[in-house]
Each structure stands twice: as C-alpha cells, then as structure tokens.
Amino acid sequence: GAVVSQHPSWVICKSGTSVKIECRSLDFQATTMFWYRQFPKQSLMLMATSNEGSKATYEQGVEKDKFLINHASLTLSTLTVTSAHPEDSSFYICSVLPSGRAGELFFGEGSRLTVL
Amino acid sequence: AQKITQTQPGMFVQEKEAVTLDCTYDTSDQSYGLFWYKQPSSGEMIFLIYQGSYDEQNATEGRYSLNFQKARKSANLVISASQLGDSAMYFCAMREGPSGSQGNLIFGKGTKLSVKP
C-alpha cells in the first residue's frame, strides 16, 4: 500500500484562487519532505524542501510567496498555490525522506492542477 | 551543468527481451546514491532500485539490475524479460551525501520506454 498520500489527485480552479495540496506520510515520521513540479513530458524539478517546524528552503526562481509550504507536523506538509494563474497548471508531486534513514525517497501520487 | 544525463529520450523493446536504459552522472562527492524510478502515465513515481556509491556489488531487484560503473560515472538500468506493463517513463536520479541520505533527488530528463507485443 501507499506510504505517502497526496491529496487532491486532480484539481481545477479559476484564476486568482488558491489551492492547497496535502502530502501525508502514512508509515513513518519525516522531518524533511520535498515538493517537485513536473511539466508535461519533462522531468521533475525541485521547488522547495519542507522542514518540520521551520521555514521551507526554496529553489532559485521559485516564489516563496506564491508557493506557500507548511510542514506543521512530522507527517504532514502542505503546498498552497496562491492566486493561481494558468501558467501554474502543472503536476505537483511530493516526496518524503524518512527520518533517520538513508536510501529511498517515497513519493506521493501527485496532484494535477489545472488553472482556468 | 547537468548532473544526471539520460541520452535516450525514447526506447523500444520487444516483449520478453532485455533492455538497458543509460544514465551518467556528475558529482564531486565521494558519497552519493543513485536511484531509478518508473513513472507510468498515471503519474506516480515508483521506486525501482538504489545503488550507493560505496556498494561494491551491483544492485538487483527482481527483473531490475543496475550496472554501476563508478569510474565511468554510469548507472545504467537493465530490465530483463520486458513486460507490456514496463512501458513508462524511467528516471535516473542522484542524491549526494553519505549513502545518498541528504538533500533532494536530482533527476535526469527521463527515457520513455515502450514495450512492443
């Protein structure tokens, strides 16, 4: 079964509205989660690193005021796309780094955002 | 500079045959981890196999094996006995740090594998 749950899988919204995507670690605690963005037929690009109890670390070129990340607990990180525009339409996927473990990252199922 | 290079945008393989997907990487770290993920059309990322930089033996997981050539900085994925369900995008990725434990995954551009019946 899934070890990382991401919700919603699909979301369609109007321009100017905000959308929240949840990434939940089901099987283990995670002090670190990563948020990626993937455009059609392209690779995954890291947006930000979410750290439990502290501010997220954003990659260059990613607007932190537009993509709000909250990692309030060891099992939940949220990404909020604020004032969404059509160019924000993309596939957003989170991954979880289990605390104290090396090796594999676990990915959520991804969330496909369409902004009209 | 690109850290993960996958030179094959698309590959075809006949069902039941083996296929090799290429991946080369660039890092100055001594400790790092190499990963392969499969992404079907549904979008989820499915972990296939992991190789640590200090692992002396090539990693194997069922029909998947990783041909790790450290001196050449290559980490090719070999899929044996291809199945129709193997058709998907395949991403090579690297994470730097001890045993690849730290930091985010850096992905290659992917290879689209199509298995022909």
XYZ file of C-alpha atoms in Angstrom:
233
model
C 0.000 0.000 0.000
C 0.922 3.633 -0.349
C 3.279 5.061 2.219
C 2.756 8.652 1.113
C -0.688 10.044 0.467
C -1.115 13.168 -1.617
C -4.426 14.943 -1.931
C -6.132 16.003 -4.104
C -5.110 13.977 -7.142
C -6.835 16.377 -9.508
C -7.900 19.929 -9.025
C -9.342 22.507 -11.374
C -9.617 26.075 -10.203
C -10.231 29.554 -11.509
C -7.508 32.134 -11.933
C -6.918 34.105 -8.789
C -7.967 31.430 -6.368
C -5.728 29.487 -4.016
C -5.280 25.748 -3.958
C -3.897 23.633 -1.129
C -2.220 20.290 -1.737
C -1.524 17.929 1.127
C 1.307 15.439 1.430
C 0.912 12.967 4.235
C 3.431 10.354 5.339
C 1.470 7.300 6.418
C 4.066 4.870 7.648
C 6.818 6.927 9.210
C 7.823 10.291 10.504
C 9.581 12.676 8.192
C 11.373 15.815 9.195
C 12.046 16.523 5.540
C 9.706 16.484 2.590
C 10.355 17.717 -0.920
C 7.984 19.363 -3.380
C 8.547 18.872 -7.089
C 6.880 20.273 -10.145
C 6.645 18.471 -13.451
C 5.512 19.982 -16.738
C 4.224 17.640 -19.454
C 6.896 15.384 -20.903
C 9.552 16.925 -18.719
C 11.488 15.855 -15.678
C 10.764 16.633 -12.049
C 12.127 19.943 -10.863
C 12.606 20.583 -7.185
C 10.625 23.544 -5.925
C 11.377 23.511 -2.245
C 12.478 21.472 0.718
C 9.982 21.378 3.531
C 11.400 21.118 7.027
C 9.245 20.247 10.014
C 8.987 23.141 12.431
C 10.960 25.588 10.329
C 10.730 27.573 7.132
C 10.943 25.821 3.828
C 14.001 26.190 1.639
C 13.071 27.314 -1.849
C 14.995 26.690 -5.042
C 16.169 29.602 -7.104
C 13.404 31.085 -9.186
C 10.562 29.695 -7.075
C 8.426 32.400 -5.500
C 8.000 31.631 -1.834
C 5.053 33.999 -1.506
C 3.250 32.215 -4.284
C 4.001 28.657 -3.267
C 3.424 28.551 0.468
C 4.755 25.492 2.233
C 3.803 24.474 5.723
C 5.298 21.460 7.487
C 3.427 21.582 10.736
C 3.913 18.010 11.845
C 6.215 15.077 11.211
C 3.671 13.503 8.918
C 2.119 16.386 7.009
C 3.360 19.033 4.627
C 1.113 21.302 2.579
C 1.748 23.304 -0.564
C -0.575 26.204 -1.238
C -0.563 27.777 -4.675
C -1.794 31.299 -4.045
C -3.529 33.472 -6.628
C -3.168 30.739 -9.196
C -2.646 31.569 -12.856
C -2.908 29.304 -15.904
C 0.889 29.043 -16.073
C 0.784 27.381 -12.651
C -1.013 24.446 -14.236
C 1.285 21.507 -13.693
C 1.792 18.185 -11.933
C 2.941 18.675 -8.355
C 4.455 15.773 -6.506
C 5.834 15.450 -3.023
C 8.411 13.084 -1.675
C 9.214 12.036 1.836
C 12.570 11.336 3.389
C 12.006 9.049 6.390
C 13.710 10.395 9.470
C 16.990 8.679 10.257
C 17.027 6.543 7.139
C 19.274 6.598 4.127
C 18.325 5.468 0.659
C 14.923 5.623 -0.908
C 12.653 8.608 -1.054
C 8.959 7.838 -1.119
C 6.726 9.752 -3.477
C 3.115 10.759 -3.286
C 0.735 10.004 -6.122
C 0.990 13.555 -7.421
C -1.559 16.303 -7.872
C -2.529 17.602 -11.278
C -3.507 21.261 -11.116
C -5.365 22.962 -13.926
C -5.975 26.687 -13.620
C -8.631 28.075 -15.924
C 25.922 21.762 -15.512
C 23.627 18.813 -15.838
C 24.240 16.324 -13.096
C 22.202 13.432 -14.446
C 22.230 12.664 -18.153
C 19.858 10.276 -19.833
C 20.715 10.308 -23.515
C 17.808 8.191 -24.740
C 14.557 10.169 -24.968
C 12.743 7.058 -26.141
C 13.407 3.350 -26.388
C 11.535 0.412 -27.887
C 11.944 -3.177 -26.786
C 10.248 -6.375 -27.774
C 8.277 -8.119 -25.083
C 10.359 -10.700 -23.170
C 13.640 -9.165 -24.268
C 16.081 -7.265 -22.075
C 16.670 -3.536 -22.362
C 19.293 -1.180 -20.987
C 18.488 2.409 -20.120
C 21.509 4.655 -19.932
C 22.374 7.074 -17.173
C 25.535 9.013 -16.467
C 26.066 11.338 -13.567
C 28.369 14.070 -12.452
C 29.382 14.705 -8.876
C 32.468 15.614 -6.923
C 31.126 13.980 -3.779
C 32.591 10.673 -2.687
C 29.312 9.625 -1.082
C 26.137 9.611 -3.090
C 23.202 7.453 -4.002
C 21.780 6.577 -7.382
C 18.145 5.751 -7.968
C 15.861 4.648 -10.728
C 12.177 5.466 -10.725
C 9.393 4.422 -13.060
C 6.599 6.837 -13.871
C 3.593 5.353 -15.692
C 1.059 7.555 -17.403
C -0.878 7.881 -14.160
C 1.964 9.985 -12.793
C 3.067 8.277 -9.626
C 6.764 7.728 -9.098
C 7.578 4.104 -8.441
C 10.923 3.327 -6.842
C 12.781 0.573 -8.669
C 16.323 0.285 -7.427
C 19.021 2.007 -5.418
C 22.824 1.918 -5.590
C 25.079 3.514 -3.019
C 28.413 4.862 -4.171
C 30.288 2.571 -1.806
C 28.314 -0.543 -2.681
C 30.725 -2.943 -4.310
C 28.117 -5.134 -5.897
C 25.612 -4.034 -8.481
C 22.133 -3.672 -7.054
C 19.430 -6.070 -8.196
C 15.699 -6.086 -7.538
C 13.818 -8.810 -9.328
C 13.918 -8.082 -13.052
C 15.791 -4.841 -12.457
C 19.522 -4.555 -12.116
C 21.781 -1.572 -12.014
C 25.013 -1.717 -13.975
C 27.140 0.552 -11.800
C 30.457 1.622 -13.286
C 31.873 4.117 -10.852
C 34.960 5.108 -12.804
C 32.810 5.928 -15.819
C 30.136 7.510 -13.620
C 27.423 5.476 -15.187
C 24.456 3.747 -13.602
C 22.532 2.015 -16.351
C 19.272 0.235 -15.586
C 18.804 -3.207 -17.070
C 15.303 -4.614 -17.299
C 15.218 -8.289 -18.109
C 12.304 -10.125 -19.702
C 10.373 -6.958 -20.563
C 6.649 -6.953 -19.990
C 3.956 -4.781 -21.551
C 3.430 -3.171 -18.165
C 7.000 -1.895 -18.231
C 6.005 0.762 -20.743
C 6.526 4.036 -18.894
C 8.925 6.909 -18.314
C 12.051 5.958 -16.439
C 14.029 8.485 -14.452
C 17.555 8.169 -13.167
C 18.250 10.263 -10.093
C 21.051 11.045 -7.693
C 21.242 12.233 -4.156
C 24.507 13.442 -2.736
C 25.769 12.979 0.799
C 26.598 9.869 2.861
C 24.821 6.904 1.339
C 22.777 9.350 -0.661
C 20.996 10.291 2.507
C 20.928 14.016 2.284
C 19.275 16.545 0.147
C 16.872 16.293 -2.669
C 16.878 13.975 -5.620
C 18.312 15.360 -8.839
C 16.544 13.835 -11.796
C 17.557 13.181 -15.356
C 15.225 14.072 -18.206
C 13.904 10.575 -18.451
C 13.610 7.831 -21.038
C 10.264 6.773 -22.399
C 10.244 3.003 -22.748
C 7.733 1.314 -25.000
C 7.391 -2.456 -24.905
C 6.093 -3.988 -28.106
C 3.997 -7.168 -28.042
